[in-house]
């Protein structure tokens, strides 16, 4: 099955890829990755590259984490599966719930509900937000507000609150009652405001105006990524999320932090919410919870929700997944989080992140680089054909992606952005190599 000729001939013939045009994949077959070690991947032709994507924002510990692999193998031998639905559970799920409560206690998170991934987590959080208000006698609170450019997965609810039309338009009509406000995107915004602090204030004013427009008693929650990832690594001013928390409190609206990307150290803190000094009401987790070694996610809730759901009368949580609390996934997550803490990856992010950002800033000497954005080990270059006019050039970004890969680094090409989310064990030398390969790619194309 892994014969080179077979892979070449069958590539994209029968497999439809996420977020890709099937015909385009057949015309330009995707790279076949057949091996990985540490922070490097190898394709079927033997070409090695630093994985500056970290799988898909999720391989925080690289590809050689023995403790996770061992935990998976041992759990498979002992208990490969059992349901966590009403009446049964497993020891790994209990242990992981305690671990997560300890890890995210400073964020006010004390309860865990397990899912199979980020999209599951977002949809679950939206459901729990509505149910919370219904239990409290405010069943009219059904609406959701989100940021433009935000990305919250691919399920029906997540697609509805996504702030990018390309993830919504093909599937409309979606969930009614979802509204969007401008994101604090200093490079492009409807206010023509490039000062991050002033822009944050304008976006906060727009959020409050939208809540008032919808009537506060009908709004269930506001959902946001602490740093917008798939939208192009949009880093808000530090005042923004704190302002969101104040507005939500003022109007009785829940704050859902989508930490699917930012959770577990990517910003340089355990969570993106903590990075900005905010405690949300609900937190969506996935991706790095197992470093990508097993599909797994969670929704964390704070005492505000716990007191309502656990009060006398028993409000049944009427949602769940066959693989919620999967013992193998929970064992993988436990090993991953223990290793994450042992390595204190957030300390490495604080050390290597600024070095990578400084190197990327130096690439502004290329006229094709319109903007550089980074926080921790989340980075993006926005590619333009005309810097003065900020003219987007997705085609050029695609050519830079290819040239950078040939130079030995895998980056992500997303529209007009070149995005990076490398493993959090990245070394300074690795960071320098990423910058050098991008420099080579930009020089070859632009």
XYZ file of C-alpha atoms in Angstrom:
446
model
C 0.000 0.000 0.000
C 2.936 2.350 0.521
C 4.708 1.639 -2.758
C 5.922 4.920 -4.314
C 4.296 4.239 -7.692
C 1.003 3.325 -6.037
C 0.982 6.517 -3.952
C 1.840 8.661 -6.961
C -0.861 7.108 -9.129
C -3.606 7.089 -6.488
C -2.890 10.432 -4.829
C -6.171 12.418 -4.660
C -7.960 9.995 -6.993
C -10.288 8.608 -4.327
C -9.562 10.888 -1.356
C -11.386 14.189 -0.934
C -9.339 16.617 1.157
C -10.714 19.080 3.724
C -10.739 22.733 2.660
C -9.641 21.883 -0.897
C -11.132 21.668 -4.386
C -11.169 17.990 -5.437
C -10.324 18.834 -9.042
C -7.419 21.034 -7.982
C -6.025 18.236 -5.814
C -6.175 15.857 -8.773
C -4.507 18.376 -11.076
C -1.839 19.249 -8.487
C -1.614 16.266 -6.131
C -0.819 17.086 -2.492
C 2.499 16.270 -0.860
C 2.531 12.767 0.618
C 4.111 12.883 4.075
C 5.405 9.449 5.052
C 7.577 10.084 8.101
C 8.313 12.532 10.899
C 10.740 12.969 13.777
C 11.208 15.752 16.312
C 10.101 18.901 14.397
C 10.804 17.555 10.901
C 8.681 15.749 8.348
C 9.703 13.647 5.330
C 7.703 13.171 2.122
C 7.566 10.083 -0.089
C 10.409 11.437 -2.234
C 12.690 11.652 0.804
C 12.561 15.465 1.009
C 12.917 16.622 4.629
C 11.485 19.866 5.977
C 10.979 21.618 9.297
C 7.266 21.459 10.009
C 6.501 25.109 10.668
C 2.769 24.268 10.688
C 3.017 21.817 13.570
C 0.676 19.404 11.775
C -2.306 21.766 11.888
C -1.565 24.003 14.885
C -1.573 20.890 17.090
C 1.720 18.938 17.239
C 3.063 21.018 20.123
C 5.493 18.361 21.342
C 6.836 17.316 17.945
C 6.692 13.842 16.446
C 8.956 11.890 18.807
C 7.150 12.102 22.135
C 7.675 8.634 23.615
C 5.483 9.075 26.723
C 2.362 9.709 24.626
C 3.013 6.733 22.356
C 3.625 4.504 25.365
C 0.466 5.685 27.116
C -1.602 4.928 24.002
C -0.129 1.426 23.671
C -0.623 0.598 27.350
C -4.211 1.873 27.366
C -5.046 -0.136 24.237
C -3.846 -3.251 26.014
C -5.806 -2.517 29.191
C -9.073 -0.903 28.022
C -9.326 0.182 24.363
C -12.813 1.685 24.748
C -15.752 2.191 27.051
C -18.625 4.652 27.050
C -18.759 7.709 29.296
C -22.520 8.097 28.808
C -24.863 8.008 31.806
C -23.928 5.332 34.303
C -20.378 4.399 33.226
C -16.974 5.979 32.825
C -13.303 5.000 32.894
C -10.331 5.787 35.100
C -8.420 7.721 32.426
C -11.365 10.095 31.872
C -11.634 10.788 35.608
C -7.898 11.433 35.907
C -7.902 13.754 32.887
C -10.818 15.792 34.240
C -8.854 16.382 37.443
C -5.713 17.292 35.494
C -7.556 19.814 33.326
C -9.230 21.383 36.353
C -5.785 21.839 37.921
C -4.236 23.177 34.725
C -7.017 25.647 33.935
C -8.035 26.451 37.500
C -6.359 29.883 37.222
C -8.710 30.540 34.282
C -11.714 29.753 36.490
C -12.367 26.457 34.715
C -13.469 23.627 37.022
C -15.542 21.162 34.928
C -14.653 19.172 31.790
C -16.896 17.718 29.081
C -15.008 15.553 26.595
C -15.385 15.661 22.815
C -13.612 14.247 19.760
C -12.083 17.522 18.557
C -12.336 21.271 18.160
C -15.510 21.429 16.065
C -17.252 19.184 18.596
C -16.057 21.432 21.399
C -17.403 24.595 19.795
C -20.833 23.123 19.050
C -21.028 21.739 22.586
C -20.142 25.121 24.082
C -22.839 26.839 22.027
C -25.407 24.273 23.206
C -24.377 24.577 26.845
C -24.617 28.376 26.630
C -28.195 28.200 25.416
C -29.116 25.556 27.969
C -27.583 27.583 30.813
C -29.888 30.509 30.082
C -32.896 28.206 29.615
C -32.346 26.582 33.035
C -32.175 30.045 34.594
C -35.495 31.022 33.049
C -34.094 33.166 30.222
C -35.023 30.963 27.268
C -35.107 34.039 25.019
C -31.268 34.149 25.080
C -30.595 32.155 21.907
C -28.409 34.446 19.766
C -24.647 34.331 19.272
C -22.214 37.077 18.323
C -18.740 36.453 16.925
C -15.885 38.254 15.206
C -15.407 38.633 11.489
C -12.395 36.590 10.346
C -12.987 34.224 13.272
C -12.833 30.472 12.743
C -14.738 28.049 14.949
C -14.693 24.732 13.120
C -16.935 23.032 10.615
C -19.998 21.718 12.462
C -23.340 23.434 11.941
C -23.062 25.754 14.921
C -19.364 26.483 14.429
C -19.873 27.193 10.733
C -22.696 29.580 11.651
C -20.484 31.688 13.930
C -17.474 31.530 11.589
C -16.579 35.018 10.433
C -15.257 34.071 6.988
C -17.881 33.636 4.219
C -15.962 30.842 2.473
C -16.690 28.509 5.397
C -20.384 29.486 5.541
C -21.758 30.447 2.147
C -21.704 26.956 0.525
C -23.832 25.543 3.358
C -26.328 28.330 4.017
C -28.872 28.732 5.443
C -27.152 27.886 8.692
C -28.093 28.418 12.335
C -30.288 31.535 12.652
C -29.475 34.222 15.160
C -25.721 34.493 14.542
C -24.194 37.953 14.074
C -20.694 39.284 13.461
C -18.778 42.394 14.459
C -15.427 43.764 13.193
C -12.294 42.069 14.467
C -9.296 44.045 15.799
C -7.374 43.488 12.546
C -5.117 46.518 12.332
C -3.925 45.846 8.760
C -7.446 45.719 7.304
C -10.575 47.001 9.047
C -13.681 49.052 8.177
C -12.523 51.935 10.387
C -9.241 52.533 8.491
C -7.596 52.548 11.910
C -4.060 51.164 12.193
C -3.473 51.978 15.857
C -4.217 48.705 17.721
C -5.428 50.346 20.924
C -7.796 52.765 19.199
C -8.987 49.959 16.936
C -9.708 47.742 19.962
C -11.880 50.519 21.417
C -13.808 50.877 18.146
C -14.387 47.121 17.908
C -15.584 47.009 21.499
C -18.003 49.832 20.780
C -19.288 47.883 17.767
C -19.774 44.776 19.936
C -21.786 46.631 22.540
C -23.855 48.315 19.834
C -24.645 44.927 18.277
C -25.700 43.455 21.633
C -27.984 46.429 22.174
C -29.301 46.165 18.597
C -30.194 42.501 19.126
C -31.624 43.315 22.611
C -29.390 41.958 25.408
C -32.070 39.623 26.773
C -31.915 37.627 23.500
C -28.117 37.161 23.335
C -26.713 33.929 24.755
C -22.969 34.271 24.192
C -20.094 35.965 22.453
C -17.467 33.571 21.088
C -13.893 34.564 20.208
C -10.394 33.225 19.748
C -7.933 35.033 22.056
C -5.732 35.296 18.953
C -7.504 34.596 15.669
C -5.705 31.707 13.976
C -7.110 30.534 10.649
C -8.225 34.103 9.929
C -4.559 35.050 9.544
C -3.071 35.307 13.055
C -4.891 38.472 14.064
C -3.425 39.635 17.349
C -5.646 42.025 19.336
C -4.468 44.818 21.578
C -4.173 43.557 25.200
C -7.168 45.704 26.147
C -9.534 43.978 23.746
C -10.442 40.712 25.461
C -10.637 42.463 28.836
C -13.089 44.916 27.287
C -15.108 42.038 25.852
C -15.347 40.478 29.327
C -16.662 43.742 30.793
C -19.286 44.169 28.070
C -20.482 40.573 28.405
C -20.793 40.956 32.176
C -22.717 44.192 31.783
C -25.319 42.534 29.548
C -25.510 39.028 31.080
C -23.879 37.467 28.008
C -21.604 34.429 28.367
C -18.050 34.641 27.028
C -16.869 31.537 25.149
C -13.104 31.417 24.572
C -12.225 29.250 21.584
C -8.838 27.992 22.775
C -8.603 25.146 20.249
C -5.403 26.726 18.881
C -4.248 28.945 21.738
C -4.652 26.393 24.533
C -1.665 24.579 26.056
C 1.052 27.152 25.525
C 1.007 28.537 21.998
C 0.817 32.179 23.117
C 3.435 31.708 25.832
C 0.814 31.076 28.518
C -1.198 27.970 29.355
C -4.224 29.592 27.713
C -4.813 32.547 25.449
C -7.383 33.883 27.905
C -4.769 33.898 30.666
C -2.385 35.600 28.256
C -4.781 38.568 28.183
C -5.780 38.325 31.869
C -9.372 37.184 31.328
C -11.512 34.369 32.748
C -14.149 33.157 30.256
C -17.340 31.283 31.107
C -16.668 28.410 28.709
C -13.436 27.298 27.071
C -13.108 25.120 23.955
C -10.036 22.873 23.840
C -8.645 20.333 21.366
C -5.598 20.034 19.049
C -2.587 20.127 21.401
C -4.442 18.306 24.181
C -2.821 15.137 22.753
C -0.238 16.881 20.539
C -2.214 15.471 17.614
C -1.518 11.848 18.530
C -5.224 11.036 19.103
C -8.461 12.872 18.164
C -9.565 14.510 21.395
C -11.187 17.685 22.689
C -12.883 19.172 25.721
C -15.151 21.960 26.847
C -14.246 23.513 30.169
C -16.814 25.330 32.280
C -16.478 27.544 35.316
C -18.372 27.607 38.587
C -20.924 30.073 37.182
C -22.250 27.338 34.882
C -21.531 24.476 37.254
C -23.747 25.973 39.968
C -26.668 26.136 37.534
C -26.251 22.714 35.914
C -25.573 20.943 39.217
C -28.322 22.599 41.222
C -31.213 20.608 42.678
C -33.463 19.412 39.885
C -30.702 17.938 37.726
C -30.450 19.540 34.300
C -29.452 16.738 31.936
C -26.678 17.596 29.488
C -28.443 16.384 26.373
C -25.458 16.245 24.065
C -22.450 13.964 23.712
C -20.388 11.817 21.369
C -19.651 8.103 21.139
C -15.999 8.902 21.792
C -16.528 11.432 24.602
C -14.042 10.448 27.293
C -12.426 7.793 25.090
C -9.969 6.011 27.411
C -7.167 5.915 24.833
C -7.614 9.599 24.061
C -7.685 10.473 27.755
C -4.537 8.425 28.403
C -2.814 10.182 25.496
C -3.913 13.568 26.832
C -2.696 12.818 30.362
C 0.742 11.827 29.073
C 0.826 14.841 26.765
C -0.089 17.336 29.492
C 2.406 15.863 31.932
C 5.121 16.173 29.295
C 3.919 19.680 28.391
C 4.336 20.734 32.021
C 7.641 18.901 32.456
C 9.098 20.710 29.456
C 7.388 23.999 30.427
C 6.878 24.652 26.732
C 5.443 28.109 27.442
C 8.883 29.160 28.667
C 10.386 28.033 25.365
C 7.677 29.929 23.479
C 8.599 33.103 25.366
C 12.262 32.554 24.469
C 12.028 31.426 20.834
C 8.868 33.281 19.796
C 10.431 36.772 19.873
C 13.438 35.502 17.897
C 11.187 34.075 15.193
C 9.088 37.240 15.126
C 12.177 39.440 14.791
C 13.394 37.319 11.888
C 10.020 37.579 10.171
C 9.970 41.353 10.678
C 13.253 41.451 8.762
C 11.439 39.958 5.764
C 9.553 43.238 5.313
C 12.436 44.162 3.009
C 10.608 42.057 0.420
C 7.947 44.197 -1.273
C 5.578 41.222 -1.306
C 5.342 41.228 2.511
C 2.518 43.578 3.366
C 2.224 42.717 7.049
C 3.865 40.582 9.732
C 1.819 39.353 12.693
C 2.939 37.147 15.558
C 2.166 36.261 19.160
C 4.106 33.487 20.848
C 4.544 30.811 18.198
C 1.602 31.925 16.054
C 2.889 33.836 13.036
C 1.748 35.056 9.628
C 3.081 36.980 6.650
C 0.418 38.699 4.550
C 1.408 38.675 0.892
C 0.493 41.547 -1.431
C 1.274 42.521 -4.996
C 1.117 46.246 -4.210
C 2.230 47.263 -0.725
C 0.807 50.793 -0.889
C -2.616 49.562 -2.007
C -2.460 46.414 0.180
C -3.546 44.351 -2.831
C -3.995 40.695 -1.750
C -2.159 38.130 -3.879
C -3.145 34.544 -2.977
C -1.465 33.174 -6.116
C 1.886 34.671 -5.135
C 1.434 33.338 -1.605
C 0.979 29.883 -3.113
C 4.198 30.159 -5.096
C 6.070 31.343 -1.997
C 4.699 28.350 -0.093
C 6.052 25.968 -2.745
C 9.450 27.681 -2.927
C 9.746 27.690 0.864
C 9.018 23.962 0.984
C 11.736 23.328 -1.588
C 14.037 25.331 0.689
C 13.325 22.909 3.544
C 10.419 24.361 5.534
C 6.707 23.504 5.426
C 4.511 26.550 5.999
C 0.761 26.909 5.516
C -0.679 28.764 2.558
C -4.091 30.195 3.475
C -5.456 32.693 1.016
C -3.083 35.645 0.971
C -1.353 34.559 4.193
C 1.693 32.420 4.897
C 0.937 30.991 8.341
C 3.232 29.326 10.892
C 2.428 27.394 14.073
C 5.520 25.252 14.700
C 5.912 22.732 17.533
C 6.497 24.469 20.850
C 9.780 22.567 21.292
C 11.233 24.611 18.405
C 14.867 25.651 18.918
C 16.443 28.994 18.088
C 18.313 27.338 15.213
C 15.032 25.950 13.877
C 13.498 29.427 14.038
C 16.418 30.872 12.097
C 16.054 28.130 9.491
C 12.369 28.951 9.039
C 13.208 32.596 8.394
C 16.023 31.679 6.005
C 13.761 29.369 3.985
C 11.048 32.022 3.760
C 13.670 34.540 2.671
C 14.735 32.115 -0.046
C 11.133 31.490 -1.048
C 10.316 35.190 -1.245
C 13.468 35.894 -3.254
C 12.698 33.100 -5.703
C 9.122 34.239 -6.329
C 8.746 37.917 -5.627
